[in-house]
PDB file of C-alpha atoms and ligand atoms in Angstrom:
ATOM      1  CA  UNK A   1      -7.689   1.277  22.019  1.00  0.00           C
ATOM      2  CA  UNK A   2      -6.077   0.996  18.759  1.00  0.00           C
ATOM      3  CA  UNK A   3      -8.750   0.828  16.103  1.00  0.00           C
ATOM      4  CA  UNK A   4      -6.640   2.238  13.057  1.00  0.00           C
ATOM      5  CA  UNK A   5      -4.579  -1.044  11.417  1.00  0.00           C
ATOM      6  CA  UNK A   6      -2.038  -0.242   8.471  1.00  0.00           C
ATOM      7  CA  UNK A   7      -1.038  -3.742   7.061  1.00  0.00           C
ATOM      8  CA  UNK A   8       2.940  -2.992   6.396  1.00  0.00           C
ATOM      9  CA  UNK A   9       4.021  -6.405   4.819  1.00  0.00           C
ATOM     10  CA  UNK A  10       5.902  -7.132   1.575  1.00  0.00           C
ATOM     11  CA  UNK A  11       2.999  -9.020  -0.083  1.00  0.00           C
ATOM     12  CA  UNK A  12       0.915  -6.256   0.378  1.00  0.00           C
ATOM     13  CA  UNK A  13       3.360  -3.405  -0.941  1.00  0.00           C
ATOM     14  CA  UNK A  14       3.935  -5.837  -3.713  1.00  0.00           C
ATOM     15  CA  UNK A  15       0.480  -6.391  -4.656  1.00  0.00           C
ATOM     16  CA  UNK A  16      -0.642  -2.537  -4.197  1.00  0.00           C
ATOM     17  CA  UNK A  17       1.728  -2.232  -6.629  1.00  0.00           C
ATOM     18  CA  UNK A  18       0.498  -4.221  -9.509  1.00  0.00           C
ATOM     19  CA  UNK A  19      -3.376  -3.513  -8.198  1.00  0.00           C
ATOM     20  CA  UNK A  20      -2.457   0.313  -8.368  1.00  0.00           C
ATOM     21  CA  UNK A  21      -0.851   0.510 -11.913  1.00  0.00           C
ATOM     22  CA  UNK A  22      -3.290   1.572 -14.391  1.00  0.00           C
ATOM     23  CA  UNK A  23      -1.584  -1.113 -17.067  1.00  0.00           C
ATOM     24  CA  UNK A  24      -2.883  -3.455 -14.879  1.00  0.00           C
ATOM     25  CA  UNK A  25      -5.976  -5.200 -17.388  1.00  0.00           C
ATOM     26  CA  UNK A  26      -9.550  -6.201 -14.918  1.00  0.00           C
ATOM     27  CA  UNK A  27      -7.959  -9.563 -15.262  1.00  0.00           C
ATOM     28  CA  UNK A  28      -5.473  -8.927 -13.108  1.00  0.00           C
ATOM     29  CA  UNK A  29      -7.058  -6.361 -11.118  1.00  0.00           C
ATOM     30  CA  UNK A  30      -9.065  -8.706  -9.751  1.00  0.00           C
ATOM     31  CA  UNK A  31      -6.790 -11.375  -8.745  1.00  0.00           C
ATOM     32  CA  UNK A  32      -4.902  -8.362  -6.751  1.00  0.00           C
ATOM     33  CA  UNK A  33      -8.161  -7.461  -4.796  1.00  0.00           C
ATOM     34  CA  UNK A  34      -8.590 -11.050  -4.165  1.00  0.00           C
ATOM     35  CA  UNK A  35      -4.462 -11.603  -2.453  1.00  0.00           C
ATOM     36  CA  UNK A  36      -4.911  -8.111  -0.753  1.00  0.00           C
ATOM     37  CA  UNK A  37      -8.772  -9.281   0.761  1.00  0.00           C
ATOM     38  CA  UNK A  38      -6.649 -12.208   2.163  1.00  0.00           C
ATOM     39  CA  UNK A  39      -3.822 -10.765   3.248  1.00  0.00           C
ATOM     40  CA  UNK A  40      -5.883  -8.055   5.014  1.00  0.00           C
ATOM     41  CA  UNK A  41      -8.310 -10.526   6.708  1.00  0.00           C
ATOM     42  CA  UNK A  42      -5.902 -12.549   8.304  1.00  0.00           C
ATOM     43  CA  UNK A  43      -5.048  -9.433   9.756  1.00  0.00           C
ATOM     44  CA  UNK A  44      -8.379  -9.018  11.077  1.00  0.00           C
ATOM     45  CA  UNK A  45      -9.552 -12.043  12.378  1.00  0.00           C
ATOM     46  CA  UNK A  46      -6.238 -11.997  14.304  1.00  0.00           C
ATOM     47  CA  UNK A  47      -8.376 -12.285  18.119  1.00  0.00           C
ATOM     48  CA  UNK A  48     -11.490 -14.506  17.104  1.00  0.00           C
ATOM     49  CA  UNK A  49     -12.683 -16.916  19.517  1.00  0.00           C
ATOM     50  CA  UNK A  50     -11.528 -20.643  19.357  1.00  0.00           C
ATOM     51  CA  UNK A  51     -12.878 -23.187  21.531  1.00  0.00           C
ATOM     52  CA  UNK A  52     -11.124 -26.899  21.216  1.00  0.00           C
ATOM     53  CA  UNK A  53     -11.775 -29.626  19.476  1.00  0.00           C
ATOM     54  CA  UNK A  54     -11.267 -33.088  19.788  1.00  0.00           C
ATOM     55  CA  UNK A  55      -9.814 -34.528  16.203  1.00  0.00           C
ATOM     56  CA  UNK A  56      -7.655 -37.962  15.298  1.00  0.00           C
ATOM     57  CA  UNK A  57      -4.933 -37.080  12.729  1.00  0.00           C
ATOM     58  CA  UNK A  58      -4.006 -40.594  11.283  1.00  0.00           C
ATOM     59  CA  UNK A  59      -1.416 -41.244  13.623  1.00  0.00           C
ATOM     60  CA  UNK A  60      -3.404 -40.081  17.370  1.00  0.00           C
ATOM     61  CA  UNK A  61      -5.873 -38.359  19.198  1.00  0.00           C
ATOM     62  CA  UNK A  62      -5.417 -34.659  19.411  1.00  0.00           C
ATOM     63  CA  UNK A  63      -6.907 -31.875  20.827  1.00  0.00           C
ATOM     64  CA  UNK A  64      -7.136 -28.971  18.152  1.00  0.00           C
ATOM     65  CA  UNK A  65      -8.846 -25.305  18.083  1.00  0.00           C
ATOM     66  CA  UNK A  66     -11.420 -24.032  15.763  1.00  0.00           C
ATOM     67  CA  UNK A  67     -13.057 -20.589  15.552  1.00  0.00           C
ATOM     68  CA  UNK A  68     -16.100 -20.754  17.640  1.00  0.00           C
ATOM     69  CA  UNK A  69     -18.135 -17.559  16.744  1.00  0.00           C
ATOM     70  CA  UNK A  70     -21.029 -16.741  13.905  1.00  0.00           C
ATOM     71  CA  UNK A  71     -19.640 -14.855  11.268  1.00  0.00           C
ATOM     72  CA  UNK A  72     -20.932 -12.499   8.910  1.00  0.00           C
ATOM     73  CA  UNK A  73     -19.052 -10.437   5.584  1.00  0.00           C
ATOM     74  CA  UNK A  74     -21.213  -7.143   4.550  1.00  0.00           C
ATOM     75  CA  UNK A  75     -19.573  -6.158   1.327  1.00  0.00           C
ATOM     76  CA  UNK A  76     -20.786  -2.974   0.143  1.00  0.00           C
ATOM     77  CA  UNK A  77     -22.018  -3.336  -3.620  1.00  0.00           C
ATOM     78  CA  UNK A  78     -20.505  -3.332  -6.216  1.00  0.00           C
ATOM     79  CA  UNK A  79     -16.511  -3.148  -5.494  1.00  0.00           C
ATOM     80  CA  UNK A  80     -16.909  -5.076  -2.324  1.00  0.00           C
ATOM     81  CA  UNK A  81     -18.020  -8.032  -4.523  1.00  0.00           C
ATOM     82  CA  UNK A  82     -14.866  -8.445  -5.412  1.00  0.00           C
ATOM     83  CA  UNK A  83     -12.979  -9.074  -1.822  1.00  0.00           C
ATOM     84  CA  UNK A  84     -16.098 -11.558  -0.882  1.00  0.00           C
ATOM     85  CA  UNK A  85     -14.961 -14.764  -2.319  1.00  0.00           C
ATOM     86  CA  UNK A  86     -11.292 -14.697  -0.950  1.00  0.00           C
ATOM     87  CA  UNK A  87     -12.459 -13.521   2.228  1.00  0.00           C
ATOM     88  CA  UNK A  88     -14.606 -16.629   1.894  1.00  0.00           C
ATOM     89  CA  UNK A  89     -11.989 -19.027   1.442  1.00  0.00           C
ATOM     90  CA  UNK A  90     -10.227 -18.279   4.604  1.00  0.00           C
ATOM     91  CA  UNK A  91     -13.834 -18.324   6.308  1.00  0.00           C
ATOM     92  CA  UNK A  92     -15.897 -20.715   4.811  1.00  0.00           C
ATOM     93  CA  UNK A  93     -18.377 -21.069   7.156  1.00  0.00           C
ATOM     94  CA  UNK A  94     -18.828 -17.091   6.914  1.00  0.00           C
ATOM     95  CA  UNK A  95     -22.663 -15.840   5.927  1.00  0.00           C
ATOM     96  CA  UNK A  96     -22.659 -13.263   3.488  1.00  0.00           C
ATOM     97  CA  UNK A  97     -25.012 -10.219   3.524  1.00  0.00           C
ATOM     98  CA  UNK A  98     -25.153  -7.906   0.385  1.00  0.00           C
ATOM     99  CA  UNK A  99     -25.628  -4.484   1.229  1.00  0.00           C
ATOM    100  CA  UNK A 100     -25.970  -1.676  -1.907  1.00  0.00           C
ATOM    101  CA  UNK A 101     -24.581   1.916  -2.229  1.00  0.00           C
ATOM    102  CA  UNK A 102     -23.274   3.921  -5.097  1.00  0.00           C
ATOM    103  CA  UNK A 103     -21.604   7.001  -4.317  1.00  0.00           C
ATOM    104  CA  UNK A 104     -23.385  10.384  -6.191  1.00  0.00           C
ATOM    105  CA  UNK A 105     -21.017  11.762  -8.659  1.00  0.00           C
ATOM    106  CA  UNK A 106     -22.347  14.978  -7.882  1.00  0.00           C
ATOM    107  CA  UNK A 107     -23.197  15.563  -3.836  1.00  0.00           C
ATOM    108  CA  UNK A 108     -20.663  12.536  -3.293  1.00  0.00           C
ATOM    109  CA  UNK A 109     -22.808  11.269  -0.830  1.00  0.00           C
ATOM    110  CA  UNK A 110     -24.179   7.403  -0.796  1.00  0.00           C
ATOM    111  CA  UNK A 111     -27.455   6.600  -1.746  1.00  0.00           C
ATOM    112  CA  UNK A 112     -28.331   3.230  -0.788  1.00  0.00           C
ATOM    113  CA  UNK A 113     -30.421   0.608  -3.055  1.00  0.00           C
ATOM    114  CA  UNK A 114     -29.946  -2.854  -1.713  1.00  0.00           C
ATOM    115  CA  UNK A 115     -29.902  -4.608   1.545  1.00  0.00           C
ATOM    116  CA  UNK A 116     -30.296  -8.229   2.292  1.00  0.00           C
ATOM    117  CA  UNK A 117     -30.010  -8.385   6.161  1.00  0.00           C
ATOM    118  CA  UNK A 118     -31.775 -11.819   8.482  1.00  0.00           C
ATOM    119  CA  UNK A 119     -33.236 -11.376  11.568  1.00  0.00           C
ATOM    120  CA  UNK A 120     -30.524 -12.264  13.816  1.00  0.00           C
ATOM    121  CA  UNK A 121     -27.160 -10.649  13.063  1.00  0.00           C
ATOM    122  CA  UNK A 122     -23.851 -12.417  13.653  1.00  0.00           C
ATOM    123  CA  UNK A 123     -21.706 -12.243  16.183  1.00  0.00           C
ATOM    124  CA  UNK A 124     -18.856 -10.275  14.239  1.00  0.00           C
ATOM    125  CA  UNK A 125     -19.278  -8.393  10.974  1.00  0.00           C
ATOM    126  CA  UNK A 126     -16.867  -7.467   8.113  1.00  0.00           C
ATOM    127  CA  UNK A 127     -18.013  -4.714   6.220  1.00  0.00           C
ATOM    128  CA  UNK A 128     -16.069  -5.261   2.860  1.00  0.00           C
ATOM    129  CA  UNK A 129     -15.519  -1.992   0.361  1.00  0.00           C
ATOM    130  CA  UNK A 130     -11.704  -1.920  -1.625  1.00  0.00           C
ATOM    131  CA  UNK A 131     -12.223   2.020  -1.168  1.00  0.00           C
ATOM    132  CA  UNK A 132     -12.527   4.430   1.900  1.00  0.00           C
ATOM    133  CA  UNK A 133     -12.228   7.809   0.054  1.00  0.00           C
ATOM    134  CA  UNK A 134     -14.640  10.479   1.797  1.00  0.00           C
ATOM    135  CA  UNK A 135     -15.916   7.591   4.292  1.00  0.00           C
ATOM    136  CA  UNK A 136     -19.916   8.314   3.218  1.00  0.00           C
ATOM    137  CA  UNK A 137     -20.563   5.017   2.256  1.00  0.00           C
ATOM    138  CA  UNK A 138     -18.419   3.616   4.669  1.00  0.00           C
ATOM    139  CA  UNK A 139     -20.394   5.260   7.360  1.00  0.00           C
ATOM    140  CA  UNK A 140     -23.778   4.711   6.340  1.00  0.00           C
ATOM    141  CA  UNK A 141     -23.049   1.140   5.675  1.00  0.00           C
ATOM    142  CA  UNK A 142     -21.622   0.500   8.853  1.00  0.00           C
ATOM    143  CA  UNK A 143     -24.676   2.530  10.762  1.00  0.00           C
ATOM    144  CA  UNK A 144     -27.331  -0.339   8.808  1.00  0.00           C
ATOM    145  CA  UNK A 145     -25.509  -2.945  10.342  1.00  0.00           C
ATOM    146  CA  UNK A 146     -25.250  -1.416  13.624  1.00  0.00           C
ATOM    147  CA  UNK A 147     -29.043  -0.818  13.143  1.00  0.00           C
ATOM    148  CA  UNK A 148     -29.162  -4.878  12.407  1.00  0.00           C
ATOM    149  CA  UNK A 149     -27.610  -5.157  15.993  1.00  0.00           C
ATOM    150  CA  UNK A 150     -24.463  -6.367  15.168  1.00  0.00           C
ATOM    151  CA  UNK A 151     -22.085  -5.700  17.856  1.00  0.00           C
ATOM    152  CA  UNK A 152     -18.769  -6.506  16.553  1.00  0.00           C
ATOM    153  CA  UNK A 153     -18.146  -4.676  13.092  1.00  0.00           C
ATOM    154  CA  UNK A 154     -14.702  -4.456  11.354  1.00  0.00           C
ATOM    155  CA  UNK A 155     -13.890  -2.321   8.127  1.00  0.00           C
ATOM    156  CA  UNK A 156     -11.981  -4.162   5.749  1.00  0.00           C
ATOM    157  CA  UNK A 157     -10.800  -1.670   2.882  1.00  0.00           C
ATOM    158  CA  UNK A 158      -7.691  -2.341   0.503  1.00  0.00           C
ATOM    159  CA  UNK A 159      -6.899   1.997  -0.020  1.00  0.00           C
ATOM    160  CA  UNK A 160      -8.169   4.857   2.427  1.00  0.00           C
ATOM    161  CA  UNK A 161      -8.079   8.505   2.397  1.00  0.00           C
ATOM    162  CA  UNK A 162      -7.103  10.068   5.937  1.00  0.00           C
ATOM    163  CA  UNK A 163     -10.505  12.223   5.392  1.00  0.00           C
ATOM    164  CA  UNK A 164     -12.639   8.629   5.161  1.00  0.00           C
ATOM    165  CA  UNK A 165     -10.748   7.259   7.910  1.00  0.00           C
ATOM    166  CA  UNK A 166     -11.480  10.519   9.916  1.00  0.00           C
ATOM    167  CA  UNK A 167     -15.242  10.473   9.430  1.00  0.00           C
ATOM    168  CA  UNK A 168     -15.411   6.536  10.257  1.00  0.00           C
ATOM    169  CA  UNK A 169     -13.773   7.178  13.447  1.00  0.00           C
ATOM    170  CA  UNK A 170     -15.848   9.866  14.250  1.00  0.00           C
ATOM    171  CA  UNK A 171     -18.944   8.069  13.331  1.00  0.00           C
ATOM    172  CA  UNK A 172     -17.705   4.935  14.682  1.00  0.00           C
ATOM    173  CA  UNK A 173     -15.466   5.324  17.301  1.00  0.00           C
ATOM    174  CA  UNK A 174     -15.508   1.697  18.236  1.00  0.00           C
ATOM    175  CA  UNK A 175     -15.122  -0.102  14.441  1.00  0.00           C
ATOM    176  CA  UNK A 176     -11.661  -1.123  13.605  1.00  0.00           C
ATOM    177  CA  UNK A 177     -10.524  -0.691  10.138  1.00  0.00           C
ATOM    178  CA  UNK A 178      -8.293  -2.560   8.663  1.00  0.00           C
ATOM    179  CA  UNK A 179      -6.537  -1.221   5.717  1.00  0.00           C
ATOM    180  CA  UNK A 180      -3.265  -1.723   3.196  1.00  0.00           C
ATOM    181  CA  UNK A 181      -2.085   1.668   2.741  1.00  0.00           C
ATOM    182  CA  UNK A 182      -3.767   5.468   4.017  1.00  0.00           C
ATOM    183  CA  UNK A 183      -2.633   7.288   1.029  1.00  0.00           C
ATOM    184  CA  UNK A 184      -1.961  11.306   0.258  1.00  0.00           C
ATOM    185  CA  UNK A 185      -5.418  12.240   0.218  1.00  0.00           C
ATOM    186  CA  UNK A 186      -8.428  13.167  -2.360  1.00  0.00           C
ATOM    187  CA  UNK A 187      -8.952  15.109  -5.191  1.00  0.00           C
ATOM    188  CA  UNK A 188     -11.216  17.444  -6.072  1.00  0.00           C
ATOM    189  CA  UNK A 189     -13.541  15.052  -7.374  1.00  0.00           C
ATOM    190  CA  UNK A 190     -13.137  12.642  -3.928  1.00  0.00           C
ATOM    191  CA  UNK A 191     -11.010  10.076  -5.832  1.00  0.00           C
ATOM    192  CA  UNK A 192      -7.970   8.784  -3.572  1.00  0.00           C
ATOM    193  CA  UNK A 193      -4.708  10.199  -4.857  1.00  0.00           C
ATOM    194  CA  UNK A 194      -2.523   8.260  -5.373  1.00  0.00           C
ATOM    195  CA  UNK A 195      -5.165   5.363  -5.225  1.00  0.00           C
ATOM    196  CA  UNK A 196      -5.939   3.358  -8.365  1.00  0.00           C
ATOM    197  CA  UNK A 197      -9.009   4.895  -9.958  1.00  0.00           C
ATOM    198  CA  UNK A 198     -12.370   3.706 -10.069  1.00  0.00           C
ATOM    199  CA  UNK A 199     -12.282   0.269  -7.937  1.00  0.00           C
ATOM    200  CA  UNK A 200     -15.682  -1.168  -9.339  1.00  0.00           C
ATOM    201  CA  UNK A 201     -15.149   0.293 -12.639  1.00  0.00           C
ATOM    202  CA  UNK A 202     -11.597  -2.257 -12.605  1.00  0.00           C
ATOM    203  CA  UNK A 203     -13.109  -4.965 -10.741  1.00  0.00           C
ATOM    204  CA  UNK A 204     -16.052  -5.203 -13.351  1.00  0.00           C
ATOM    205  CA  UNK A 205     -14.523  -3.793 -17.071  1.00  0.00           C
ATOM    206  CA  UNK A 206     -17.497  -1.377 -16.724  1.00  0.00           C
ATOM    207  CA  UNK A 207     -15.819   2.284 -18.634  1.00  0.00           C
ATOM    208  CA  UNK A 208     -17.720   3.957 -20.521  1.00  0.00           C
TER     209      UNK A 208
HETATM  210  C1  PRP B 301     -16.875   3.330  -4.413  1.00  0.00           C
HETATM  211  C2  PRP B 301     -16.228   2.447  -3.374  1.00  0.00           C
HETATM  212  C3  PRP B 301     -16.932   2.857  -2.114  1.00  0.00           C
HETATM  213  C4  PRP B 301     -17.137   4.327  -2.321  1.00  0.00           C
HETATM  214  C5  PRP B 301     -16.089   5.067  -1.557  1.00  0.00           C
HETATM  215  O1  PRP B 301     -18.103   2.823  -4.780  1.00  0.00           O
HETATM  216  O2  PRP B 301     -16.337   1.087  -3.666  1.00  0.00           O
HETATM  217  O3  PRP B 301     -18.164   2.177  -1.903  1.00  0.00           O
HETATM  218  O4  PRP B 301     -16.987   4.576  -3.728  1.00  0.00           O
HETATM  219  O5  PRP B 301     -16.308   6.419  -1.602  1.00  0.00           O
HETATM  220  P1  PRP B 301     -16.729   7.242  -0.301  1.00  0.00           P
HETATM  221  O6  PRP B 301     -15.854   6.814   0.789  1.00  0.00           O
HETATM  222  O7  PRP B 301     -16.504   8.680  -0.712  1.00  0.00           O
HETATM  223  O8  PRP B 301     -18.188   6.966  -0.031  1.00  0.00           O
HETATM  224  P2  PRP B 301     -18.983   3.506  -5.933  1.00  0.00           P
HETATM  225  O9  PRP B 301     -19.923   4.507  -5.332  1.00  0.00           O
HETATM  226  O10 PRP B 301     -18.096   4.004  -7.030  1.00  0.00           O
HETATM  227  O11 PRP B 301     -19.878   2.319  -6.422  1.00  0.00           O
HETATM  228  P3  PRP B 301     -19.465   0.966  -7.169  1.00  0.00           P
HETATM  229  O12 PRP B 301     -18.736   0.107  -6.176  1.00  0.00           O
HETATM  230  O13 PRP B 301     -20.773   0.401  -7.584  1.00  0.00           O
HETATM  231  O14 PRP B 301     -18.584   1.324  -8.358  1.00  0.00           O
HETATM  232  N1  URA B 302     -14.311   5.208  -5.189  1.00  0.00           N
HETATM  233  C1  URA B 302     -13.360   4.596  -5.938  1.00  0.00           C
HETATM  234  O1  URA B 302     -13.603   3.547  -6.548  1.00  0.00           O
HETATM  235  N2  URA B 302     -12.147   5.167  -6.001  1.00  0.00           N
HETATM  236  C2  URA B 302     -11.834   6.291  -5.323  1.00  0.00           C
HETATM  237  O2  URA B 302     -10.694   6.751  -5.421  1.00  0.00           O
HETATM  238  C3  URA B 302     -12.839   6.912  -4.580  1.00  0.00           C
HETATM  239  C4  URA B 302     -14.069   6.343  -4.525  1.00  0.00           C
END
């Protein structure tokens, strides 16, 4: 089962493009997240479930499809914010459950600090995150929503590393993740090379 997906499309090389370049201001950082959420979730919702539907366009009776299956998005605080409300707009009867990790800038390992979860999971999950560099928070965030008892789960992630791709696999062999580009690799401080820097740090105009 394939359960690796590489979007190659010319929107998406074209946004990388302008999303990658450090000239780009937060401004229009952000709008490139938002094309490259959509872009990557039509990819992903691909095989959901329709069921038909009776409408009347103005001229006759039809019979029409519409998705027929509970959805949930899981974006993983804070970068993941910023794919939620495009995402959103293709799926707007989607639920939306926050989840909260920040990556330790010294073990490099997630340390979770939010989660907002109901009692009954939906039947397909998106976990959203822009970045899959060593795959930590990836991983853990994926394992709480297993632990909700989701069943379907799907990674949504604008820029991977092979290593986080790798460890999500390993963890998760049955997840797809859907991504833009796999790039080079890390460096030695786990950023994505070439990647395009600190993804929550654009999204939000938060350097210090
Ligand atoms: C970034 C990114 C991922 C994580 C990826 O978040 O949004 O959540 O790092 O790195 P990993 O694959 O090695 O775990 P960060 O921890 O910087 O938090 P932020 O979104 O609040 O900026
Ligand atoms: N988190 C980011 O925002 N960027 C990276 O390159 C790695 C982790």
């Amino acid at each position: 089962m394939q359960t690796v997906f590489e979007i190659d499309h010319p929107l998406v090389h074209h946004h990388l493009t302008h999303l990658r370049n450090k000239e780009s201001t937060p401004h229009i950082f952000r709008s490139q997240v938002r094309r490259l959420a959509v872009l990557l979730a039509a990819e992903a919702t691909r095989d959901l479930p329709l069921r038909s539907k009776t409408i009347e366009t103005p001229l006759t009776e039809m019979e029409g499809t519409v998705l027929d299956v509970r959805i949930g998005l899981v974006p993983i605080l804070r970068a993941g914010l910023g794919m939620t409300d495009a995402v959103l707009d293709l799926l707007p009867t989607a639920e939306v459950w926050h989840l909260g990790f920040y990556r330790d800038e010294h073990t490099l390992k997630p340390v979770g600090y939010y989660q907002k979860f109901s009692s009954h999971p939906p039947d397909i999950v998106f976990v959203l995150d822009p970045m899959l560099a060593t795959g930590g928070s990836a991983v853990a965030g994926i394992q709480r929503v297993k632990d909700w008892g989701a069943k379907e789960i799907r990674m949504i992630s604008i820029i991977a590393a092979p290593e986080g791709i790798a460890s999500v696999r390993e963890a998760h062999p049955n997840v797809k993740i859907y991504v833009c580009k796999i790039d080079a690799g890390l460096n030695d401080s786990a950023y994505i090379v070439p990647g395009l820097g600190d993804a929550g740090d654009r999204i939000f105009n938060t350097f210090v």
